[in-house]
Tab-separated table of C-alpha atoms in Angstrom:
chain	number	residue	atom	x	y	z
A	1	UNK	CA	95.151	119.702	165.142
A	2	UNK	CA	95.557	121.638	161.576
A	3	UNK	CA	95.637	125.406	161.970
A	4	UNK	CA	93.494	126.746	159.298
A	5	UNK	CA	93.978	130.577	158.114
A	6	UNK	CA	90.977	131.956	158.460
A	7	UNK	CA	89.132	134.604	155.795
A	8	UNK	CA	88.403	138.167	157.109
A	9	UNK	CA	84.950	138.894	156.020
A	10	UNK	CA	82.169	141.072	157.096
A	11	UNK	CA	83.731	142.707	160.182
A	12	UNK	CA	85.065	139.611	161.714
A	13	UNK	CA	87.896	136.171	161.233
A	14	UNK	CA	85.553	133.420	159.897
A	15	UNK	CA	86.256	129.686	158.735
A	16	UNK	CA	84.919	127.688	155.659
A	17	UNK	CA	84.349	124.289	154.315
A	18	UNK	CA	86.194	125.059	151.291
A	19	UNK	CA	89.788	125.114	152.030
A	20	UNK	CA	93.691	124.780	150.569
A	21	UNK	CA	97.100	123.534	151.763
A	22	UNK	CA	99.082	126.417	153.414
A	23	UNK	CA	102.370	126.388	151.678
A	24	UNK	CA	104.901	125.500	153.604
A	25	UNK	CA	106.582	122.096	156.273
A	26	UNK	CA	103.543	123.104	158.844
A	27	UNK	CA	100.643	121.547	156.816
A	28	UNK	CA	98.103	124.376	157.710
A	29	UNK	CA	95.127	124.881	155.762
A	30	UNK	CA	93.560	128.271	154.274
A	31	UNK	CA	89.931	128.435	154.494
A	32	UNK	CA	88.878	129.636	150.755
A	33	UNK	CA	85.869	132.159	149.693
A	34	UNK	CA	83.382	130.771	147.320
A	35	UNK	CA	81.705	133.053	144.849
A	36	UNK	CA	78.439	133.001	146.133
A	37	UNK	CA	79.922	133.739	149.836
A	38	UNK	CA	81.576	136.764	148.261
A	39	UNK	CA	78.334	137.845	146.830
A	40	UNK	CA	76.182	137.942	149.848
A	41	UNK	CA	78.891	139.553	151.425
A	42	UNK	CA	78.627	142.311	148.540
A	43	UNK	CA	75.118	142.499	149.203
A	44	UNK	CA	76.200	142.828	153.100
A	45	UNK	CA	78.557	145.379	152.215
A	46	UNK	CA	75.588	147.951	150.125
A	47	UNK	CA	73.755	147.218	153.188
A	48	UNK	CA	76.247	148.246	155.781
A	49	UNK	CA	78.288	150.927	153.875
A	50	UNK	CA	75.456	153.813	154.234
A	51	UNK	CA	75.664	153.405	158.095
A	52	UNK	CA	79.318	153.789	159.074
A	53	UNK	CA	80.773	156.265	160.522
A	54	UNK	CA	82.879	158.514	158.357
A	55	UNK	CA	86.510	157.135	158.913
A	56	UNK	CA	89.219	160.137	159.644
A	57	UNK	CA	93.058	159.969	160.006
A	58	UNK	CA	93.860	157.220	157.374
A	59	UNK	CA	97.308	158.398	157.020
A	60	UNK	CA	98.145	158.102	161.164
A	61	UNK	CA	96.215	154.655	160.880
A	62	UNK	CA	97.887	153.282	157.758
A	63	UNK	CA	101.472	153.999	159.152
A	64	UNK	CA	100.940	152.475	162.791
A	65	UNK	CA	99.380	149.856	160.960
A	66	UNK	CA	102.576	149.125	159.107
A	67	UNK	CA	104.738	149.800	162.087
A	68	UNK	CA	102.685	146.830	163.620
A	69	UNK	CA	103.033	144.871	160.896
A	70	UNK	CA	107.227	145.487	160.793
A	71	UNK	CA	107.735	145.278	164.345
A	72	UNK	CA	104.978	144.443	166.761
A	73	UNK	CA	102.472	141.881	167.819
A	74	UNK	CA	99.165	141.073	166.353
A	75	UNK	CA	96.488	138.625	166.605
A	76	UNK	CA	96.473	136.665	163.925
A	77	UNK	CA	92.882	133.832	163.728
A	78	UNK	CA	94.028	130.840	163.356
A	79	UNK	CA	97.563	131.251	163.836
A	80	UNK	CA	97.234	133.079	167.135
A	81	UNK	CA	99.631	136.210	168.680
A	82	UNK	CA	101.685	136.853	165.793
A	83	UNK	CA	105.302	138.653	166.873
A	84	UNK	CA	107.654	140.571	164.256
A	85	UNK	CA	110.010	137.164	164.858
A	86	UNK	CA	107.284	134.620	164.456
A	87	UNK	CA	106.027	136.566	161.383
A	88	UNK	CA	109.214	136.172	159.567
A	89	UNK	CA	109.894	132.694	160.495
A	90	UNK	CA	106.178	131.934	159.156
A	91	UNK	CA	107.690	133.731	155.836
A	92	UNK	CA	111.154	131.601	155.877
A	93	UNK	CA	109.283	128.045	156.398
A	94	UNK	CA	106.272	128.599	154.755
A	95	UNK	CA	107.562	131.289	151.681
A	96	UNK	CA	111.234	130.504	151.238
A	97	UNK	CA	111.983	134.578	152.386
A	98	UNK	CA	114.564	135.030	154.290
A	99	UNK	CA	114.854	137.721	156.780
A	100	UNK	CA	116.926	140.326	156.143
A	101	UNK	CA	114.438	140.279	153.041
A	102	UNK	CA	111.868	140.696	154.850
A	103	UNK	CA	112.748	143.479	156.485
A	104	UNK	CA	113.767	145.643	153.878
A	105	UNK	CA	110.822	145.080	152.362
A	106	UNK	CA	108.650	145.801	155.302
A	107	UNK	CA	111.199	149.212	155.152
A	108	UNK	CA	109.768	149.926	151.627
A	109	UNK	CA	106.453	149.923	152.412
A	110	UNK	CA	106.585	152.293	155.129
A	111	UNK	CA	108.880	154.641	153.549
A	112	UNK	CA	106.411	154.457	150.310
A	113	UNK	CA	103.617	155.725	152.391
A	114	UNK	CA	105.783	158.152	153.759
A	115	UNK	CA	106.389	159.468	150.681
A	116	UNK	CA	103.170	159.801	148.989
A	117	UNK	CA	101.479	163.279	149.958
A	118	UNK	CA	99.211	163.713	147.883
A	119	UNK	CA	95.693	161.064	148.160
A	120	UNK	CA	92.387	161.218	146.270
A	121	UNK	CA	89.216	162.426	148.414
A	122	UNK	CA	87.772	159.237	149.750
A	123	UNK	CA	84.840	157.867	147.617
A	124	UNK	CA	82.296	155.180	148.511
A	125	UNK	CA	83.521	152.747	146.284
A	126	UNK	CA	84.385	149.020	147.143
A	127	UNK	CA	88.437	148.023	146.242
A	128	UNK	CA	89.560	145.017	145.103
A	129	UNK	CA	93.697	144.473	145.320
A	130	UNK	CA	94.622	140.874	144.552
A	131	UNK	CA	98.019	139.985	145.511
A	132	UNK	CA	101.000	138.109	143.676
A	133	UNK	CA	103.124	135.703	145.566
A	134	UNK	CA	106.411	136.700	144.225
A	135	UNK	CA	106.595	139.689	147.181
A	136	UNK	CA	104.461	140.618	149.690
A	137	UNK	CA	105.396	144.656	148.794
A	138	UNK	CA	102.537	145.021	146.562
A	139	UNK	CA	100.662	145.648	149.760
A	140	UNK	CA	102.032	149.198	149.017
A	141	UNK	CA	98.232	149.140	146.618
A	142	UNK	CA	96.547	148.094	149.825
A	143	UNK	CA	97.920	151.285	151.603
A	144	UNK	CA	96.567	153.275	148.770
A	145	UNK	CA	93.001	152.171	148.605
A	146	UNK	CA	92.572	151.978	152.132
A	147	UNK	CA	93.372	156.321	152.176
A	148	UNK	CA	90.867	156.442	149.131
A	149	UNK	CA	87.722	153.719	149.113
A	150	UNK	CA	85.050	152.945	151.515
A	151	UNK	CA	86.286	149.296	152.248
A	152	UNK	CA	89.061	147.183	150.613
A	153	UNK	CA	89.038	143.500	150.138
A	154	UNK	CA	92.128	141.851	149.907
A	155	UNK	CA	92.820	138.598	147.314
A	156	UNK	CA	96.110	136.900	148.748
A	157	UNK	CA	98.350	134.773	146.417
A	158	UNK	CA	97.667	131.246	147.601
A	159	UNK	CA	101.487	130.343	147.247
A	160	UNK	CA	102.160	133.533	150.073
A	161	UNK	CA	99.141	134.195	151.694
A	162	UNK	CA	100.300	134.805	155.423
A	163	UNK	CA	101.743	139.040	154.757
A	164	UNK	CA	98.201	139.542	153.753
A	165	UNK	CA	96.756	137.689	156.802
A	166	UNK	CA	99.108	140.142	159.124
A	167	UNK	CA	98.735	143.370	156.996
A	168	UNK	CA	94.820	142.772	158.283
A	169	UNK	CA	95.532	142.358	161.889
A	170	UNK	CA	97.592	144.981	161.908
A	171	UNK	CA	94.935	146.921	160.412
A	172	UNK	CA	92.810	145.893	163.354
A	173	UNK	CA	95.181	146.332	166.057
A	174	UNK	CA	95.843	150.162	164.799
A	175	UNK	CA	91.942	150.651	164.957
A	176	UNK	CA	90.379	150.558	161.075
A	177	UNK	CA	87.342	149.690	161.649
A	178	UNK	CA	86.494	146.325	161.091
A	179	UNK	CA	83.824	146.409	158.609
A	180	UNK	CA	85.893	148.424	156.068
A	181	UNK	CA	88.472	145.626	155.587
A	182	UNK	CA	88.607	142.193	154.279
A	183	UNK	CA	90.574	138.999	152.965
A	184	UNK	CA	89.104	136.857	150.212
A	185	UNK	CA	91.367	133.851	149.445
A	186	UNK	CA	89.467	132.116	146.760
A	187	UNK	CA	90.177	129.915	143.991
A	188	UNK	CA	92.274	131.666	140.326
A	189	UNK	CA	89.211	130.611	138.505
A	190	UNK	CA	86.714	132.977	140.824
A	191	UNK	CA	88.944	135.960	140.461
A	192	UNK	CA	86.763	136.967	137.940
A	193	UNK	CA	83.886	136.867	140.125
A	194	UNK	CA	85.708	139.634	143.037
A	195	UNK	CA	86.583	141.436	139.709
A	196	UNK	CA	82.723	141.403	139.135
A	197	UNK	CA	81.252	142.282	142.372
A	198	UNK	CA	83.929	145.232	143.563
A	199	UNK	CA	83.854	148.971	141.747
A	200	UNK	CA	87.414	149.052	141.354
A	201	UNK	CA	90.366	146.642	141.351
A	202	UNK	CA	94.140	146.469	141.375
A	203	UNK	CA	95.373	143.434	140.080
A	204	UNK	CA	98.574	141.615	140.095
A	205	UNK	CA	99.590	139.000	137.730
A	206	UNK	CA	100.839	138.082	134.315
A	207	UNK	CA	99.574	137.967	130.579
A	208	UNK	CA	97.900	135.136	131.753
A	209	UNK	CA	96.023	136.579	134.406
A	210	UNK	CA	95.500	139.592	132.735
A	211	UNK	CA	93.102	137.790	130.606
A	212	UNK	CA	91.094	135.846	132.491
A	213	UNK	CA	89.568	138.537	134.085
A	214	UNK	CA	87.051	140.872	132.605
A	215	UNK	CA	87.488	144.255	130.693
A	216	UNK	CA	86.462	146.840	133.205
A	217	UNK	CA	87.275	151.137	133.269
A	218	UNK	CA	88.183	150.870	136.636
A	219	UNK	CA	90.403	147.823	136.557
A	220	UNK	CA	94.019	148.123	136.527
A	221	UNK	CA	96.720	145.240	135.999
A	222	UNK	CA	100.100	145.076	137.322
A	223	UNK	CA	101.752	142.636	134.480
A	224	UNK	CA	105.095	141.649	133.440
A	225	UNK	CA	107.639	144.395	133.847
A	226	UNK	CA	110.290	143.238	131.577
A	227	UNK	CA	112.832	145.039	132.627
A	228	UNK	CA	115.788	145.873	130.273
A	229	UNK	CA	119.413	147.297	130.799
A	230	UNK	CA	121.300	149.177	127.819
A	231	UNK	CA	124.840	148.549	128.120
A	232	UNK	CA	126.599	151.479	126.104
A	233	UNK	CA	129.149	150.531	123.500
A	234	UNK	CA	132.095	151.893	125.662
A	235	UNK	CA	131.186	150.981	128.894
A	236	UNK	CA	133.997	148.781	130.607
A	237	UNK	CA	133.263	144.979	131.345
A	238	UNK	CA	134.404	145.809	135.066
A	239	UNK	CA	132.063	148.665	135.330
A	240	UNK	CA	129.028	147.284	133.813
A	241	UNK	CA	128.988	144.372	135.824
A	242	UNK	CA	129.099	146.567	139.222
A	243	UNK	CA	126.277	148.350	137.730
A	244	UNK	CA	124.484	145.159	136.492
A	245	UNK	CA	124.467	143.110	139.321
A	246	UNK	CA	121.673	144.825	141.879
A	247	UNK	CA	119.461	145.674	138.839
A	248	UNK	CA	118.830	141.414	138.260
A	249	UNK	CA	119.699	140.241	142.022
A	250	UNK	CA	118.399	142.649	144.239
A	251	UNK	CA	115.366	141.729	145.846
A	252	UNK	CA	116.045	137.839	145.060
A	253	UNK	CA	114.520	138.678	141.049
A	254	UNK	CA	111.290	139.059	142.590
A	255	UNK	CA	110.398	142.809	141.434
A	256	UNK	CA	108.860	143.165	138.193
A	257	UNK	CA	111.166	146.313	137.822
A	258	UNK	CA	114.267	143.358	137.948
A	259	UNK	CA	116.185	143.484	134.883
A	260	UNK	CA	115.575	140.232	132.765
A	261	UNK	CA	117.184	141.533	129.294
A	262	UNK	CA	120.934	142.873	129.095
A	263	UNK	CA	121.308	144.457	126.070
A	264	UNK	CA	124.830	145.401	124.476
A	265	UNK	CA	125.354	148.161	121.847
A	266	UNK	CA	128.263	146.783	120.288
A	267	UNK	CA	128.690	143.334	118.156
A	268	UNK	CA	130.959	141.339	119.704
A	269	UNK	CA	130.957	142.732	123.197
A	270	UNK	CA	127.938	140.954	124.548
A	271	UNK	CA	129.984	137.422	125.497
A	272	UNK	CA	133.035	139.196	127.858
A	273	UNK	CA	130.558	141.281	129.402
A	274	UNK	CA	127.829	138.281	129.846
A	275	UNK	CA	130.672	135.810	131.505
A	276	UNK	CA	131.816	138.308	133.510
A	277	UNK	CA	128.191	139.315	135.310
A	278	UNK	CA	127.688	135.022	135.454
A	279	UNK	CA	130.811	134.488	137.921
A	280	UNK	CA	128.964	137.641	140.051
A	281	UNK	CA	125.826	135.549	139.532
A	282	UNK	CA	127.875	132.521	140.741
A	283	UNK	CA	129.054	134.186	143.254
A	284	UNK	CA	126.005	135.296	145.106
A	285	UNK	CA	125.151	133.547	148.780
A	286	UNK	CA	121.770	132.673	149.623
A	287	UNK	CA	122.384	134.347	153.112
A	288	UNK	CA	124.893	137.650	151.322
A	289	UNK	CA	124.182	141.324	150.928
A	290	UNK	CA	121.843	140.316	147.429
A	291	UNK	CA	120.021	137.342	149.216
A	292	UNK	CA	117.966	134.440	147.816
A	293	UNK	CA	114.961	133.258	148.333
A	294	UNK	CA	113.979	129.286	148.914
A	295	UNK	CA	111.318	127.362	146.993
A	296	UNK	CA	109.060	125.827	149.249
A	297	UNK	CA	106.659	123.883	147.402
A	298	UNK	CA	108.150	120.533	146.167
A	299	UNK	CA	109.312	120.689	142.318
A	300	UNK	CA	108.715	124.926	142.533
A	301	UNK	CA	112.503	125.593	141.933
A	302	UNK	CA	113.008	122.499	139.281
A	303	UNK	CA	109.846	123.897	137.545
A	304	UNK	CA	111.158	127.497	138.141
A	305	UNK	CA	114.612	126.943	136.375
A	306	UNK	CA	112.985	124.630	133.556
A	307	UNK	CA	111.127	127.809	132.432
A	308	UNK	CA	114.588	129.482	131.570
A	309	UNK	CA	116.075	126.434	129.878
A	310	UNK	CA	112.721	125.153	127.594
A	311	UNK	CA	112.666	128.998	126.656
A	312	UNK	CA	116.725	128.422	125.085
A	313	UNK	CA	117.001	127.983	121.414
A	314	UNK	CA	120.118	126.422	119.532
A	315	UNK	CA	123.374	128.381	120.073
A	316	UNK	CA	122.008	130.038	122.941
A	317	UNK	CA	124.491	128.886	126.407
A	318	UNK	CA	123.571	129.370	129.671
A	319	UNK	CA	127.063	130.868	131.409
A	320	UNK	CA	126.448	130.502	135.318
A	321	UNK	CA	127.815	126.947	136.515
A	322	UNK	CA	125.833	126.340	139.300
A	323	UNK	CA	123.537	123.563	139.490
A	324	UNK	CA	119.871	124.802	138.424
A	325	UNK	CA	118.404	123.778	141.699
A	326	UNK	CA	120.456	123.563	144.955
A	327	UNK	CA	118.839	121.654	147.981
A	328	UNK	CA	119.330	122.871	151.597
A	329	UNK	CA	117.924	121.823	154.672
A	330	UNK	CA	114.475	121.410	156.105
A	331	UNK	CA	113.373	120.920	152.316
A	332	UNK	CA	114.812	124.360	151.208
A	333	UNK	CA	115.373	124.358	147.398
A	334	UNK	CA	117.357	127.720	145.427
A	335	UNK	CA	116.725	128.245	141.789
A	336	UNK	CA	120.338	129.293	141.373
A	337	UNK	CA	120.753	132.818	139.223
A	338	UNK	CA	120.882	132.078	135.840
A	339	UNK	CA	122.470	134.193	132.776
A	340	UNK	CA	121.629	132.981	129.249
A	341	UNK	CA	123.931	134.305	126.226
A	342	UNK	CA	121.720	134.613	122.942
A	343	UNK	CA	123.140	133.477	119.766
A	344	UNK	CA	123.349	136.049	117.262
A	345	UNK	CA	123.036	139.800	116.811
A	346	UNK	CA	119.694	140.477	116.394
A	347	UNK	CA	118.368	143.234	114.345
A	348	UNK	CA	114.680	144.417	113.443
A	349	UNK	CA	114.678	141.215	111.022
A	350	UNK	CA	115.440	138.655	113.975
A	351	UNK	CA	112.520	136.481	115.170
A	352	UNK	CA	111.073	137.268	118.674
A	353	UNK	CA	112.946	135.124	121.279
A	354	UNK	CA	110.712	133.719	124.368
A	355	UNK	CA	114.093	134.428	126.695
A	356	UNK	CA	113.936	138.291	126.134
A	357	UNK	CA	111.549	139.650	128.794
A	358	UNK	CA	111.143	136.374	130.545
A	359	UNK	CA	110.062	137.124	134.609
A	360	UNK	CA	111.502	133.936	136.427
A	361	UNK	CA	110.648	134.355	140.419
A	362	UNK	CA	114.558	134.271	140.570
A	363	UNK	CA	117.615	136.724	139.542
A	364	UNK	CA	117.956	135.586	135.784
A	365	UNK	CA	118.542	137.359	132.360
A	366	UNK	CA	119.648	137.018	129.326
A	367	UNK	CA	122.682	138.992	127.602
A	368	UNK	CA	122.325	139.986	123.676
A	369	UNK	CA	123.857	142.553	121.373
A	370	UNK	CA	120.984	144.293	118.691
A	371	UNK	CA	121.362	146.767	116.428
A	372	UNK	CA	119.470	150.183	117.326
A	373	UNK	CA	116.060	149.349	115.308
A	374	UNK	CA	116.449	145.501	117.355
A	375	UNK	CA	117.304	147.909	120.862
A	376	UNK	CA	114.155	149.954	120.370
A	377	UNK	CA	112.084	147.721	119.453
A	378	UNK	CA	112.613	145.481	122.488
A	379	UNK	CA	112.763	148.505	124.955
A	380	UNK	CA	109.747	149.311	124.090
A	381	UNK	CA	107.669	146.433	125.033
A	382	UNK	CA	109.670	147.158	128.394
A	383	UNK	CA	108.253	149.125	131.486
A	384	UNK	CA	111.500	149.494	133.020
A	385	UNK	CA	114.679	150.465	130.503
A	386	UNK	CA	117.881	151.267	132.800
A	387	UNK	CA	120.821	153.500	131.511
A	388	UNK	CA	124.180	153.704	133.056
A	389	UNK	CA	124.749	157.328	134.936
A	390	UNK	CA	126.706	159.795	132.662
């Protein structure tokens, strides 16, 4: 029998006609929201919302919530009693994330909420946070709705849908009331529609994305990071790669904080310093201390690396000599890291290049010197510019 993922809607775990292939070897199915479902359950929601109980010690609720969702046991529709071990192997075959992974990300999310003191009064407003698939830490905007809005409805990336599924039971099992949470997979092309019928949404995605959904004061997009090193004219080769390497591989590449663009200071010292950091790339284990993640979905990783290589212009040269693609078993496929050197020193005159800023789900960038009108202009389109410690 096919285990279908069920949605979480209006207090309880409910099925649907409309459904999509899990990722992943087990052949699952994930029941999907349509968008007139979602709008009687908005209609639900104005009902319901005046008649709840006022909902006190978010904070204590939120964190055993997420020590549940690290470490403990949960029910799960569909899937059934969900363990901390079965909830990572669901990750491995289903995501391509491997474990140790896992956990520090599960690590980060606690010791975000930790950190954050200081939350808004809560409102009465419905939340929207629509997930990427890339990593399943984004869940950190979950966390911060939940402390803040009346009820929170969750999107999940359809490529990664199953942290989402357990972030929800583990809501449950910690005691949030029931009616105050939900999961909405639906279909890209309906995102619009949540966008329309919540009162404020967090959305993750790219330029792509971005656009398709409406303009809206209280909508806010989490889009391309960019993220951009500046190597300083005389930093060592030696050094810079040390300091290089976490910045694009930690986190398998996934972050949109990951740096994508290496840029050197001085003509003439971006080639030593770009070989050098691709035998570290090379060098990287699937399973090491910077581990990779696996490409699930047949043709994800060929399609993956094919966006760094149709993005290459003459005289560019990818330096890293693995394969692009490396099979494993049980259908496991690595996009390999990647470093592309960039023909050229480019300066305020040079032509935009599509490999400067590129996000691959992988570690990848791409090493260039620039004069300093070429430096600031490209760390400016960048949320994240990195600087060597003095």
């Amino acid at each position: 029998m096919t285990a279908v993922l069920p949605a979480f809607r209006r207090g309880a775990w409910r099925a649907s006609s409309d459904r999509a292939p899990l990722p992943g070897p087990a052949r699952g199915e994930l029941a999907l929201v349509p968008e007139i479902v979602a709008d009687a359950d908005r209609r639900w929601w104005d009902g319901a919302r005046p008649g709840l109980p006022p909902l006190t010690g978010r904070r204590d609720l939120l964190l055993a919530a997420l020590d549940l969702f690290d470490r403990g046991t949960v029910h799960v529709d569909g899937l059934g009693p969900q363990s901390a071990e079965d909830f990572r192997a669901v990750l491995w075959e289903g995501a391509g994330l491997p474990g140790p992974l896992v956990d520090r990300w599960c690590a980060m999310l606690r010791d975000g909420l930790l950190k954050r003191e200081d939350t808004p009064d809560p409102d009465d407003r419905l939340a929207l946070v629509a997930l990427p698939g890339n990593t399943f830490t984004c869940l950190e905007s979950a966390c911060d709705q939940a402390a803040r809005s009346a009820g929170v409805w969750l999107r999940p990336s359809r490529r990664e849908p199953f942290s989402a599924a357990r972030f929800v039971a583990a809501l449950l099992a910690a005691g949030w009331p029931a009616e105050r949470i939900g999961l909405y997979p639906t279909e890209q092309r309906f995102l619009g529609a949540l966008v329309r019928l919540t009162d404020r949404q967090i959305v993750y995605g790219g330029a792509g994305l971005a656009a398709s959904v409406r303009d809206s004061p209280a909508l806010t997009v989490h889009g391309p990071g960019r993220g951009c090193a500046r190597v300083p004219a005389r930093m060592a080769v030696d050094e810079a790669v040390a300091w290089l390497l976490p910045l694009v591989a930690a986190d398998s590449g996934r972050f949109c904080s990951n740096v994508r663009t290496v840029v050197v200071e001085r003509p003439g010292a971006a080639e030593p310093l770009a070989r050098a950091l691709a035998a570290a790339l090379d060098a990287l284990a699937p399973d090491g201390p910077l581990p990779l993640t696996a490409f699930r979905e047949p043709g994800a990783a060929e399609r993956a690396a094919a966006g760094v290589t149709d993005r290459l212009r003459p005289g560019d040269r990818v330096l890293t000599r693995r394969p692009a693609v490396v099979h494993g078993p049980a259908g496991a496929a690595h996009a390999s890291p990647r470093l592309a050197l960039l023909e050229g020193h480019f300066t305020a005159a040079s032509a935009p290049h599509p490999l400067i800023g590129h996000e691959a789900p992988f570690p990848f960038c791409a090493v260039l010197s620039a004069s300093p009108d070429a430096l600031r202009a490209i760390t400016a389109e960048s949320l994240f510019v990195y600087r060597p410690a003095k």
